[in-house]
mmCIF file of C-alpha atoms in Angstrom:
data_model
loop_
_atom_site.group_PDB
_atom_site.id
_atom_site.type_symbol
_atom_site.label_atom_id
_atom_site.label_comp_id
_atom_site.label_asym_id
_atom_site.label_seq_id
_atom_site.Cartn_x
_atom_site.Cartn_y
_atom_site.Cartn_z
ATOM 1 C CA MET A 142 -7.929 44.241 0.838
ATOM 2 C CA SER A 143 -10.224 46.464 2.799
ATOM 3 C CA GLU A 144 -11.514 45.880 6.564
ATOM 4 C CA LYS A 145 -15.159 44.819 6.813
ATOM 5 C CA ILE A 146 -16.245 47.556 9.334
ATOM 6 C CA TYR A 147 -19.712 47.775 10.808
ATOM 7 C CA LYS A 148 -21.886 49.954 9.038
ATOM 8 C CA THR A 149 -25.423 51.448 10.045
ATOM 9 C CA PRO A 150 -28.495 50.640 7.998
ATOM 10 C CA SER A 151 -28.247 54.124 6.324
ATOM 11 C CA GLN A 152 -24.793 53.696 5.187
ATOM 12 C CA ARG A 153 -25.628 50.110 3.762
ATOM 13 C CA PHE A 154 -28.566 51.773 2.231
ATOM 14 C CA ASN A 155 -26.016 54.304 0.599
ATOM 15 C CA THR A 156 -23.974 51.747 -0.630
ATOM 16 C CA LEU A 157 -26.703 49.726 -2.561
ATOM 17 C CA ARG A 158 -27.708 53.131 -4.195
ATOM 18 C CA TYR A 159 -24.118 53.906 -5.136
ATOM 19 C CA ARG A 160 -24.352 50.386 -7.079
ATOM 20 C CA ASP A 161 -27.849 51.262 -8.696
ATOM 21 C CA MET A 162 -29.965 49.239 -6.283
ATOM 22 C CA GLU A 163 -33.375 51.165 -6.340
ATOM 23 C CA ILE A 164 -34.302 51.931 -2.328
ATOM 24 C CA SER A 165 -37.281 54.204 -2.742
ATOM 25 C CA THR A 166 -40.082 52.404 -0.855
ATOM 26 C CA SER A 167 -40.807 51.070 2.639
ATOM 27 C CA SER A 168 -41.276 48.043 1.223
ATOM 28 C CA HIS A 169 -37.647 48.259 -0.154
ATOM 29 C CA ARG A 170 -36.586 49.286 3.455
ATOM 30 C CA ARG A 171 -38.456 46.653 4.981
ATOM 31 C CA VAL A 172 -36.601 43.811 3.131
ATOM 32 C CA LEU A 173 -33.457 45.245 3.953
ATOM 33 C CA ASN A 174 -34.247 45.590 7.672
ATOM 34 C CA GLN A 175 -35.943 42.218 7.990
ATOM 35 C CA TYR A 176 -33.102 40.213 6.682
ATOM 36 C CA ASN A 177 -29.312 39.698 7.576
ATOM 37 C CA TYR A 178 -27.454 41.770 5.350
ATOM 38 C CA TYR A 179 -24.962 39.198 4.641
ATOM 39 C CA ASN A 180 -27.344 36.435 4.068
ATOM 40 C CA LEU A 181 -29.526 38.203 1.685
ATOM 41 C CA ILE A 182 -27.483 40.561 -0.418
ATOM 42 C CA ASN A 183 -23.916 38.561 -0.596
ATOM 43 C CA GLY A 184 -25.998 35.338 -0.760
ATOM 44 C CA TYR A 185 -28.299 36.263 -3.632
ATOM 45 C CA LYS A 186 -26.541 39.369 -5.272
ATOM 46 C CA ASP A 187 -24.574 37.725 -8.320
ATOM 47 C CA PRO A 188 -27.522 37.135 -10.802
ATOM 48 C CA PHE A 189 -28.511 40.984 -10.522
ATOM 49 C CA LEU A 190 -24.967 42.072 -11.157
ATOM 50 C CA PHE A 191 -23.880 43.089 -14.407
ATOM 51 C CA THR A 192 -21.331 40.508 -15.759
ATOM 52 C CA ASN A 193 -18.922 43.118 -17.182
ATOM 53 C CA ASN A 194 -19.252 45.380 -14.119
ATOM 54 C CA PRO A 195 -20.023 43.383 -11.278
ATOM 55 C CA GLU A 196 -19.931 46.396 -8.955
ATOM 56 C CA LYS A 197 -23.279 47.524 -10.458
ATOM 57 C CA TYR A 198 -26.916 46.155 -10.262
ATOM 58 C CA LYS A 199 -28.722 45.500 -13.200
ATOM 59 C CA ILE A 200 -30.736 48.065 -14.950
ATOM 60 C CA LYS A 201 -33.572 46.765 -17.414
ATOM 61 C CA LYS A 202 -34.177 49.301 -20.365
ATOM 62 C CA LEU A 203 -37.780 49.208 -21.397
ATOM 63 C CA PRO A 204 -39.210 49.881 -24.880
ATOM 64 C CA ASP A 205 -40.795 53.231 -24.053
ATOM 65 C CA GLY A 206 -37.433 54.602 -23.195
ATOM 66 C CA THR A 207 -37.718 53.982 -18.985
ATOM 67 C CA SER A 208 -35.907 51.648 -17.109
ATOM 68 C CA ILE A 209 -36.074 49.314 -14.188
ATOM 69 C CA LYS A 210 -33.629 48.876 -11.382
ATOM 70 C CA THR A 211 -32.767 45.939 -9.400
ATOM 71 C CA THR A 212 -34.972 46.342 -6.073
ATOM 72 C CA PRO A 213 -34.323 44.335 -2.377
ATOM 73 C CA ASN A 214 -37.273 42.673 -2.992
ATOM 74 C CA GLN A 215 -36.252 40.710 -6.090
ATOM 75 C CA LEU A 216 -33.261 39.466 -4.008
ATOM 76 C CA GLU A 217 -35.726 38.636 -1.302
ATOM 77 C CA ALA A 218 -37.614 36.558 -4.106
ATOM 78 C CA LEU A 219 -34.589 34.698 -4.859
ATOM 79 C CA TYR A 220 -34.100 34.028 -1.019
ATOM 80 C CA LYS A 221 -37.460 32.753 -0.588
ATOM 81 C CA PHE A 222 -37.259 30.513 -3.754
ATOM 82 C CA ASP A 223 -34.240 28.765 -2.279
ATOM 83 C CA ASP A 224 -35.721 28.531 1.243
ATOM 84 C CA ALA A 225 -38.663 26.707 -0.475
ATOM 85 C CA LEU A 226 -36.541 24.513 -2.419
ATOM 86 C CA ARG A 227 -34.298 23.712 0.538
ATOM 87 C CA LYS A 228 -37.341 22.699 2.563
ATOM 88 C CA LYS A 229 -38.809 20.809 -0.051
ATOM 89 C CA LEU A 230 -35.648 19.002 -1.009
ATOM 90 C CA LEU A 231 -35.020 18.133 2.456
ATOM 91 C CA GLU A 232 -38.536 16.608 2.741
ATOM 92 C CA TYR A 233 -37.730 14.040 0.397
ATOM 93 C CA LEU A 234 -34.264 13.731 1.557
ATOM 94 C CA LEU A 235 -35.351 12.724 4.926
ATOM 95 C CA LYS A 236 -37.708 10.110 3.578
ATOM 96 C CA ILE A 237 -34.784 8.636 1.585
ATOM 97 C CA GLU A 238 -32.434 8.679 4.515
ATOM 98 C CA GLU A 239 -35.377 6.451 6.502
ATOM 99 C CA GLN A 240 -35.437 4.161 3.524
ATOM 100 C CA LEU A 241 -31.833 3.612 3.300
ATOM 101 C CA LYS A 242 -31.380 2.788 7.130
ATOM 102 C CA ASN A 243 -34.301 0.392 6.903
ATOM 103 C CA ALA A 244 -32.386 -1.480 3.865
ATOM 104 C CA PHE A 245 -29.143 -1.375 5.096
ATOM 105 C CA THR A 246 -30.373 -2.993 8.508
ATOM 106 C CA GLN A 247 -32.575 -5.787 7.073
ATOM 107 C CA ALA A 248 -29.966 -6.681 4.265
ATOM 108 C CA PHE A 249 -27.092 -6.862 6.786
ATOM 109 C CA TYR A 250 -29.175 -9.289 9.074
ATOM 110 C CA GLU A 251 -30.518 -11.180 6.071
ATOM 111 C CA VAL A 252 -27.252 -12.188 4.576
ATOM 112 C CA GLN A 253 -24.937 -12.409 7.991
ATOM 113 C CA SER A 254 -27.512 -14.310 9.849
ATOM 114 C CA LYS A 255 -27.069 -17.165 7.213
ATOM 115 C CA ASN A 256 -23.545 -16.588 6.754
ATOM 116 C CA MET A 257 -21.880 -19.740 7.104
ATOM 117 C CA ASN A 258 -18.531 -18.593 7.067
ATOM 118 C CA ILE A 259 -19.358 -17.583 10.928
ATOM 119 C CA PRO A 260 -19.601 -19.623 13.601
ATOM 120 C CA TYR A 261 -23.326 -20.034 14.546
ATOM 121 C CA ALA A 262 -22.324 -19.054 18.428
ATOM 122 C CA ASN A 263 -21.280 -15.643 16.839
ATOM 123 C CA ARG A 264 -24.736 -15.287 14.477
ATOM 124 C CA LYS A 265 -26.983 -15.831 17.259
ATOM 125 C CA ASN A 266 -25.547 -13.003 19.038
ATOM 126 C CA LEU A 267 -25.802 -10.828 15.737
ATOM 127 C CA HIS A 268 -27.938 -8.253 17.891
ATOM 128 C CA LEU A 269 -25.212 -7.284 19.880
ATOM 129 C CA ASP A 270 -23.150 -4.153 18.686
ATOM 130 C CA ASN A 271 -19.653 -5.737 19.766
ATOM 131 C CA GLU A 272 -20.674 -8.568 17.403
ATOM 132 C CA TYR A 273 -22.486 -6.926 14.398
ATOM 133 C CA LEU A 274 -19.509 -4.257 14.194
ATOM 134 C CA ARG A 275 -16.876 -7.184 13.825
ATOM 135 C CA ARG A 276 -14.063 -7.108 10.873
ATOM 136 C CA CYS A 277 -15.481 -10.682 9.915
ATOM 137 C CA TYR A 278 -18.537 -8.915 8.411
ATOM 138 C CA PHE A 279 -17.258 -6.636 6.478
ATOM 139 C CA ASP A 280 -15.236 -6.595 3.498
ATOM 140 C CA LEU A 281 -12.046 -4.613 4.096
ATOM 141 C CA ASP A 282 -9.914 -5.174 1.193
ATOM 142 C CA VAL A 283 -8.725 -2.184 -0.966
ATOM 143 C CA HIS A 284 -9.774 -1.240 -4.464
ATOM 144 C CA TYR A 285 -8.972 1.414 -7.070
ATOM 145 C CA GLU A 286 -11.115 3.170 -9.415
ATOM 146 C CA GLN A 287 -10.389 4.874 -12.508
ATOM 147 C CA SER A 288 -12.717 7.393 -13.906
ATOM 148 C CA TYR A 289 -12.712 9.082 -17.336
ATOM 149 C CA GLN A 290 -14.917 11.308 -19.436
ATOM 150 C CA ASN A 291 -14.816 11.622 -23.102
ATOM 151 C CA ARG A 292 -14.845 14.712 -24.943
ATOM 152 C CA ASN A 293 -18.626 14.561 -25.333
ATOM 153 C CA ALA A 294 -18.698 14.616 -21.490
ATOM 154 C CA ILE A 295 -19.588 11.003 -21.221
ATOM 155 C CA ARG A 296 -18.161 9.339 -18.064
ATOM 156 C CA ASN A 297 -17.259 6.044 -17.082
ATOM 157 C CA THR A 298 -15.230 4.108 -14.400
ATOM 158 C CA ILE A 299 -13.031 0.721 -14.191
ATOM 159 C CA VAL A 300 -12.428 -1.067 -11.172
ATOM 160 C CA HIS A 301 -9.516 -2.978 -10.446
ATOM 161 C CA ASP A 302 -8.500 -5.222 -7.184
ATOM 162 C CA THR A 303 -4.929 -4.273 -7.689
ATOM 163 C CA VAL A 304 -2.799 -1.025 -8.191
ATOM 164 C CA PRO A 305 -2.930 -0.191 -11.881
ATOM 165 C CA ARG A 306 0.755 0.133 -13.717
ATOM 166 C CA ASN A 307 0.973 3.252 -15.576
ATOM 167 C CA PHE A 308 -2.752 4.079 -15.271
ATOM 168 C CA TYR A 309 -2.287 8.021 -16.548
ATOM 169 C CA PHE A 310 -1.026 6.425 -19.852
ATOM 170 C CA GLY A 311 -2.901 3.020 -20.600
ATOM 171 C CA GLY A 312 -0.607 0.355 -19.302
ATOM 172 C CA ASP A 313 -0.842 -3.129 -19.714
ATOM 173 C CA VAL A 314 -2.780 -4.219 -16.756
ATOM 174 C CA GLU A 315 -5.964 -6.228 -17.165
ATOM 175 C CA PRO A 316 -8.523 -4.451 -14.768
ATOM 176 C CA LEU A 317 -10.654 -6.861 -13.113
ATOM 177 C CA PHE A 318 -13.894 -5.323 -14.227
ATOM 178 C CA TYR A 319 -14.594 -3.280 -17.326
ATOM 179 C CA ASN A 320 -17.088 -0.553 -17.546
ATOM 180 C CA SER A 321 -20.335 -1.287 -19.094
ATOM 181 C CA ASN A 322 -19.425 -0.182 -22.524
ATOM 182 C CA GLY A 323 -16.482 -2.904 -22.400
ATOM 183 C CA ARG A 324 -13.775 0.033 -22.320
ATOM 184 C CA LYS A 325 -10.109 -0.614 -20.918
ATOM 185 C CA THR A 326 -8.487 2.405 -19.413
ATOM 186 C CA PRO A 327 -7.913 5.119 -21.770
ATOM 187 C CA GLN A 328 -5.248 7.975 -21.282
ATOM 188 C CA GLY A 329 -5.709 10.797 -18.551
ATOM 189 C CA ALA A 330 -8.066 8.712 -16.764
ATOM 190 C CA LYS A 331 -8.478 9.900 -12.936
ATOM 191 C CA PHE A 332 -7.335 7.231 -10.321
ATOM 192 C CA ARG A 333 -8.843 6.928 -6.944
ATOM 193 C CA LYS A 334 -7.767 4.079 -3.880
ATOM 194 C CA VAL A 335 -10.496 3.169 -1.943
ATOM 195 C CA ASP A 336 -9.210 1.862 1.542
ATOM 196 C CA LYS A 337 -12.137 0.294 3.267
ATOM 197 C CA GLU A 338 -10.459 -0.643 6.496
ATOM 198 C CA GLN A 339 -9.789 2.864 7.174
ATOM 199 C CA TYR A 340 -13.381 3.939 6.421
ATOM 200 C CA TYR A 341 -14.397 0.902 8.693
ATOM 201 C CA ASP A 342 -12.317 1.807 11.535
ATOM 202 C CA SER A 343 -13.608 5.342 11.236
ATOM 203 C CA PHE A 344 -16.993 4.275 11.524
ATOM 204 C CA LYS A 345 -16.444 2.213 14.234
ATOM 205 C CA SER A 346 -15.247 4.984 16.260
ATOM 206 C CA ILE A 347 -17.836 7.478 15.365
ATOM 207 C CA VAL A 348 -20.682 4.480 16.546
ATOM 208 C CA TYR A 349 -19.100 4.417 20.141
ATOM 209 C CA SER A 350 -18.406 8.070 20.328
ATOM 210 C CA THR A 351 -21.946 8.722 19.091
ATOM 211 C CA LEU A 352 -23.540 6.388 21.445
ATOM 212 C CA ALA A 353 -21.802 7.853 24.230
ATOM 213 C CA LYS A 354 -22.912 11.238 23.646
ATOM 214 C CA GLN A 355 -26.315 10.367 22.696
ATOM 215 C CA LYS A 356 -26.708 8.531 25.903
ATOM 216 C CA SER A 357 -26.591 11.695 27.987
ATOM 217 C CA LYS A 358 -29.512 13.005 25.729
ATOM 218 C CA SER A 359 -31.704 10.531 24.954
ATOM 219 C CA GLU A 360 -33.177 8.768 28.098
ATOM 220 C CA SER A 361 -34.682 6.069 26.143
ATOM 221 C CA LEU A 362 -31.383 4.857 24.730
ATOM 222 C CA GLU A 363 -29.708 5.151 28.260
ATOM 223 C CA ARG A 364 -32.443 3.057 29.677
ATOM 224 C CA TYR A 365 -32.193 0.110 26.861
ATOM 225 C CA SER A 366 -28.261 0.583 26.948
ATOM 226 C CA SER A 367 -28.089 0.035 30.571
ATOM 227 C CA LYS A 368 -30.999 -2.602 30.891
ATOM 228 C CA HIS A 369 -29.532 -4.730 27.951
ATOM 229 C CA GLY A 370 -26.062 -4.017 27.986
ATOM 230 C CA TYR A 371 -26.008 -3.151 24.189
ATOM 231 C CA VAL A 372 -27.431 -1.449 21.364
ATOM 232 C CA PRO A 373 -29.126 -3.214 18.376
ATOM 233 C CA MET A 374 -28.330 -2.007 14.638
ATOM 234 C CA TRP A 375 -31.858 -1.176 14.162
ATOM 235 C CA ILE A 376 -31.809 1.370 17.087
ATOM 236 C CA LEU A 377 -28.398 2.463 16.418
ATOM 237 C CA MET A 378 -29.425 3.595 12.937
ATOM 238 C CA ASN A 379 -31.847 6.243 14.491
ATOM 239 C CA PHE A 380 -28.417 8.125 15.767
ATOM 240 C CA LEU A 381 -26.414 7.864 12.804
ATOM 241 C CA THR A 382 -25.826 10.945 9.833
ATOM 242 C CA PHE A 383 -26.486 10.413 6.672
ATOM 243 C CA GLY A 384 -23.002 10.620 6.217
ATOM 244 C CA ASN A 385 -22.140 7.769 8.509
ATOM 245 C CA ILE A 386 -24.576 5.390 6.621
ATOM 246 C CA SER A 387 -22.998 6.517 3.458
ATOM 247 C CA LYS A 388 -19.589 5.062 4.835
ATOM 248 C CA PHE A 389 -20.949 2.406 6.261
ATOM 249 C CA TYR A 390 -22.117 0.833 2.877
ATOM 250 C CA LEU A 391 -18.551 1.165 1.293
ATOM 251 C CA PHE A 392 -17.316 -1.516 3.244
ATOM 252 C CA GLN A 393 -20.238 -4.226 3.358
ATOM 253 C CA THR A 394 -19.820 -7.369 1.810
ATOM 254 C CA LYS A 395 -20.902 -7.938 -1.922
ATOM 255 C CA GLU A 396 -23.767 -10.207 -0.892
ATOM 256 C CA VAL A 397 -25.222 -7.139 1.367
ATOM 257 C CA LYS A 398 -24.658 -4.793 -1.255
ATOM 258 C CA ARG A 399 -26.794 -6.811 -3.523
ATOM 259 C CA ASN A 400 -29.385 -7.279 -1.201
ATOM 260 C CA ILE A 401 -29.401 -3.519 -0.372
ATOM 261 C CA LEU A 402 -29.465 -2.594 -4.238
ATOM 262 C CA LYS A 403 -32.202 -5.303 -4.766
ATOM 263 C CA ARG A 404 -34.278 -3.742 -2.029
ATOM 264 C CA LEU A 405 -34.113 -0.264 -3.390
ATOM 265 C CA LYS A 406 -34.659 -1.731 -6.979
ATOM 266 C CA PHE A 407 -31.503 -0.343 -8.482
ATOM 267 C CA ILE A 408 -30.462 -3.810 -9.507
ATOM 268 C CA GLU A 409 -32.668 -7.222 -10.368
ATOM 269 C CA GLU A 410 -31.670 -10.627 -9.320
ATOM 270 C CA THR A 411 -30.418 -10.994 -13.081
ATOM 271 C CA THR A 412 -27.969 -8.506 -12.938
ATOM 272 C CA SER A 413 -24.646 -9.403 -13.748
ATOM 273 C CA GLU A 414 -21.133 -9.051 -11.803
ATOM 274 C CA VAL A 415 -19.789 -6.612 -13.971
ATOM 275 C CA ASP A 416 -23.152 -4.452 -13.842
ATOM 276 C CA PHE A 417 -23.337 -4.786 -9.994
ATOM 277 C CA GLU A 418 -19.919 -3.584 -9.604
ATOM 278 C CA ILE A 419 -20.503 -0.516 -11.509
ATOM 279 C CA ILE A 420 -23.834 0.213 -9.837
ATOM 280 C CA SER A 421 -22.648 -0.325 -6.548
ATOM 281 C CA LEU A 422 -19.995 2.006 -7.009
ATOM 282 C CA ASN A 423 -22.202 5.103 -8.583
ATOM 283 C CA PHE A 424 -24.641 4.142 -5.472
ATOM 284 C CA SER A 425 -21.934 4.571 -2.957
ATOM 285 C CA ARG A 426 -20.983 8.086 -4.737
ATOM 286 C CA SER A 427 -24.573 8.618 -4.630
ATOM 287 C CA LEU A 428 -24.849 8.587 -1.389
ATOM 288 C CA GLU A 429 -21.868 11.117 -0.690
ATOM 289 C CA ILE A 430 -23.645 13.778 -3.042
ATOM 290 C CA LEU A 431 -27.349 13.040 -0.842
ATOM 291 C CA THR A 432 -24.989 13.619 2.155
ATOM 292 C CA ILE A 433 -23.856 16.777 0.834
ATOM 293 C CA TYR A 434 -27.120 18.178 -0.074
ATOM 294 C CA ARG A 435 -28.945 16.927 2.866
ATOM 295 C CA ASN A 436 -26.124 18.709 4.980
ATOM 296 C CA ILE A 437 -26.955 21.983 3.116
ATOM 297 C CA CYS A 438 -30.668 22.063 3.248
ATOM 298 C CA ALA A 439 -30.449 20.966 7.155
ATOM 299 C CA HIS A 440 -27.983 23.967 7.788
ATOM 300 C CA ASN A 441 -30.088 26.434 5.690
ATOM 301 C CA GLU A 442 -27.073 26.922 3.110
ATOM 302 C CA ARG A 443 -27.558 28.189 -0.392
ATOM 303 C CA VAL A 444 -28.625 25.195 -2.645
ATOM 304 C CA TYR A 445 -30.116 26.439 -5.731
ATOM 305 C CA ASN A 446 -26.701 26.874 -7.757
ATOM 306 C CA ASN A 447 -24.911 24.243 -5.719
ATOM 307 C CA SER A 448 -22.335 22.318 -7.502
ATOM 308 C CA VAL A 449 -20.681 18.680 -6.679
ATOM 309 C CA SER A 450 -17.653 17.301 -8.016
ATOM 310 C CA ILE A 451 -18.496 13.895 -7.334
ATOM 311 C CA PRO A 452 -18.968 11.860 -10.817
ATOM 312 C CA LEU A 453 -21.703 9.633 -11.561
ATOM 313 C CA ASP A 454 -20.967 7.151 -14.648
ATOM 314 C CA ASP A 455 -23.364 8.032 -17.508
ATOM 315 C CA SER A 456 -24.647 4.423 -17.574
ATOM 316 C CA PHE A 457 -25.757 4.428 -13.822
ATOM 317 C CA MET A 458 -29.618 3.934 -13.860
ATOM 318 C CA ASP A 459 -29.345 5.624 -17.108
ATOM 319 C CA PHE A 460 -28.130 8.932 -16.125
ATOM 320 C CA GLY A 461 -26.273 9.857 -19.363
ATOM 321 C CA GLU A 462 -29.991 9.150 -21.166
ATOM 322 C CA LYS A 463 -31.387 11.709 -18.435
ATOM 323 C CA LEU A 464 -28.712 14.585 -19.351
ATOM 324 C CA PRO A 465 -29.219 16.921 -22.249
ATOM 325 C CA PHE A 466 -27.956 16.090 -25.708
ATOM 326 C CA TYR A 467 -27.552 12.470 -25.205
ATOM 327 C CA TYR A 468 -27.649 11.402 -28.434
ATOM 328 C CA GLU A 469 -25.224 14.131 -29.989
ATOM 329 C CA ALA A 470 -22.946 12.882 -27.107
ATOM 330 C CA LYS A 471 -23.199 9.313 -28.192
ATOM 331 C CA SER A 472 -22.109 10.561 -31.820
ATOM 332 C CA PRO A 473 -18.514 9.823 -32.735
ATOM 333 C CA GLN A 474 -18.337 13.554 -34.045
ATOM 334 C CA GLN A 475 -17.584 16.212 -30.990
ATOM 335 C CA MET A 476 -20.796 17.991 -29.788
ATOM 336 C CA SER A 477 -20.699 22.360 -30.082
ATOM 337 C CA GLN A 478 -19.018 23.793 -27.443
ATOM 338 C CA SER A 479 -22.549 25.801 -26.221
ATOM 339 C CA LYS A 480 -23.933 22.051 -25.977
ATOM 340 C CA LEU A 481 -21.091 20.662 -24.365
ATOM 341 C CA VAL A 482 -21.194 23.325 -21.642
ATOM 342 C CA ILE A 483 -24.933 22.761 -21.057
ATOM 343 C CA ARG A 484 -24.434 19.147 -20.651
ATOM 344 C CA ARG A 485 -21.458 19.237 -18.191
ATOM 345 C CA ASN A 486 -23.086 22.135 -16.427
ATOM 346 C CA SER A 487 -25.937 19.775 -15.675
ATOM 347 C CA ARG A 488 -24.326 16.757 -14.500
ATOM 348 C CA LYS A 489 -22.369 18.761 -11.601
ATOM 349 C CA LYS A 490 -25.468 21.030 -10.721
ATOM 350 C CA ILE A 491 -28.715 20.218 -9.164
ATOM 351 C CA PHE A 492 -30.498 18.236 -11.682
ATOM 352 C CA VAL A 493 -28.050 15.401 -10.027
ATOM 353 C CA LEU A 494 -29.821 15.774 -7.261
ATOM 354 C CA PHE A 495 -33.383 15.646 -8.905
ATOM 355 C CA PHE A 496 -32.038 12.426 -10.775
ATOM 356 C CA LEU A 497 -31.169 10.751 -7.526
ATOM 357 C CA ILE A 498 -34.216 11.585 -5.699
ATOM 358 C CA SER A 499 -36.092 10.205 -8.413
ATOM 359 C CA ASN A 500 -34.471 6.991 -7.937
ATOM 360 C CA PHE A 501 -36.512 6.520 -5.068
ATOM 361 C CA LEU A 502 -39.993 7.396 -6.005
ATOM 362 C CA ASN A 503 -42.427 5.644 -8.413
ATOM 363 C CA LYS A 504 -43.801 7.163 -11.278
ATOM 364 C CA ARG A 505 -46.843 9.284 -9.779
ATOM 365 C CA GLU A 506 -44.169 10.708 -7.025
ATOM 366 C CA ILE A 507 -41.742 11.986 -9.646
ATOM 367 C CA SER A 508 -44.815 13.653 -11.363
ATOM 368 C CA LYS A 509 -45.639 15.318 -7.777
ATOM 369 C CA PHE A 510 -42.099 15.974 -7.232
ATOM 370 C CA LYS A 511 -41.208 17.509 -10.641
ATOM 371 C CA ASN A 512 -44.678 19.946 -10.445
ATOM 372 C CA GLU A 513 -43.651 21.168 -6.721
ATOM 373 C CA ILE A 514 -40.403 22.160 -8.194
ATOM 374 C CA GLU A 515 -41.926 23.743 -11.300
ATOM 375 C CA THR A 516 -44.572 25.796 -9.060
ATOM 376 C CA GLN A 517 -41.571 27.253 -7.425
ATOM 377 C CA PHE A 518 -40.096 28.484 -10.267
ATOM 378 C CA SER A 519 -43.319 30.116 -11.614
ATOM 379 C CA LEU A 520 -43.643 32.061 -7.988
ATOM 380 C CA LEU A 521 -40.377 33.248 -8.412
ATOM 381 C CA GLU A 522 -40.715 34.260 -12.079
ATOM 382 C CA ALA A 523 -43.681 36.095 -11.245
ATOM 383 C CA LYS A 524 -41.514 38.462 -9.115
ATOM 384 C CA LEU A 525 -38.444 39.053 -11.367
ATOM 385 C CA SER A 526 -38.164 42.026 -13.539
ATOM 386 C CA VAL A 527 -34.593 43.073 -14.428
ATOM 387 C CA ILE A 528 -33.401 39.315 -14.823
ATOM 388 C CA THR A 529 -35.485 36.394 -16.349
ATOM 389 C CA ILE A 530 -36.219 32.694 -15.064
ATOM 390 C CA ASP A 531 -34.017 31.504 -17.731
ATOM 391 C CA GLU A 532 -31.184 33.191 -16.133
ATOM 392 C CA ILE A 533 -31.617 31.547 -13.091
ATOM 393 C CA LYS A 534 -32.059 28.223 -14.484
ATOM 394 C CA ILE A 535 -28.734 28.860 -16.273
ATOM 395 C CA LEU A 536 -27.344 29.232 -12.697
ATOM 396 C CA MET A 537 -29.115 25.750 -11.740
ATOM 397 C CA GLY A 538 -28.129 23.969 -14.535
ATOM 398 C CA LEU A 539 -31.301 23.489 -15.887
ATOM 399 C CA ASN A 540 -31.407 25.373 -18.963
ATOM 400 C CA PHE A 541 -32.768 22.186 -20.942
ATOM 401 C CA ASP A 542 -36.045 20.445 -20.712
ATOM 402 C CA TRP A 543 -35.402 18.864 -17.342
ATOM 403 C CA LYS A 544 -38.855 17.688 -16.540
ATOM 404 C CA SER A 545 -39.230 15.477 -19.451
ATOM 405 C CA ASN A 546 -35.750 13.961 -19.114
ATOM 406 C CA LEU A 547 -36.337 13.263 -15.527
#
């Protein structure tokens, strides 16, 4: 591999011209001089390169015999689209983060302040960090998850309270909970151990290290801590990250989790124990996905074609019905390969984030959110010439009627 030595702007221009990019106007040169070369070119070149010759930029042949080359302005359009999308998503993610922190705090105190298994002398001090972080308030048992996906890309999970024997080969263990379709473990299921005690120990360590750092930065926190000698959970939440609170959910008791999910309207009072377990598990996965995208957006990383490998069950908040070709997927017949690719791609690309955000919005807000995203697509489409907006949507896993499905 050749060394990446520094090149002057003139040398970079010549390299791009050699690869068939058109750089002939002051507007083209302005774009290349205005942006970091790595961020613009390396970050957004892929859709504009020939698939069978990735060293060359695309050239579009016109009916009159002339042709249009890729220009720096088109990469800039995709760059700006990604930037606008990132800012819009972050706006919604920050609101969700605030909702979650409030719901977690309210649910914890509503449940644990009435927990008759904890002595009253302890419960009356539940505002103290050395009390509300005690192990007795949390569920630290280990559980095991088995996820599987059938040939039509329908995914489900089974939760066990003990280690399943021969889990790759459909062993004879009876799971504590079945998935919402009532199926047992199939062959080839993926297996995951969730050690909640490990998450608890890590979280507690993070809390105290975070407070120590924040006290040196926040005068109000330092004054409060010095005056009272503790930091209540409702103040602590202001200093925890999205990732911190996603881990915090993992080791809550079932009663607290139920309370959280009811507050956020993910379950109802009548939701069965089996359904609650599966919804809670997928809610935890949702927090992981939201954390990933929150960090991407906050750190100005490329978001439009990002993929996540964290699975969501089809039964979770009707996620499977929102994916493309739902009725074909339910059929006992195998889907066509082209439809299967679209369905699988949609469940790991940005549509997953759109779906999760929509679960925190009402109908009017969902409509507004979809229109805001569609506006950005329209702005980008108007500036593309050698590629189409459909090619971008394929890279995003949105090459289906996502607005109607959401």
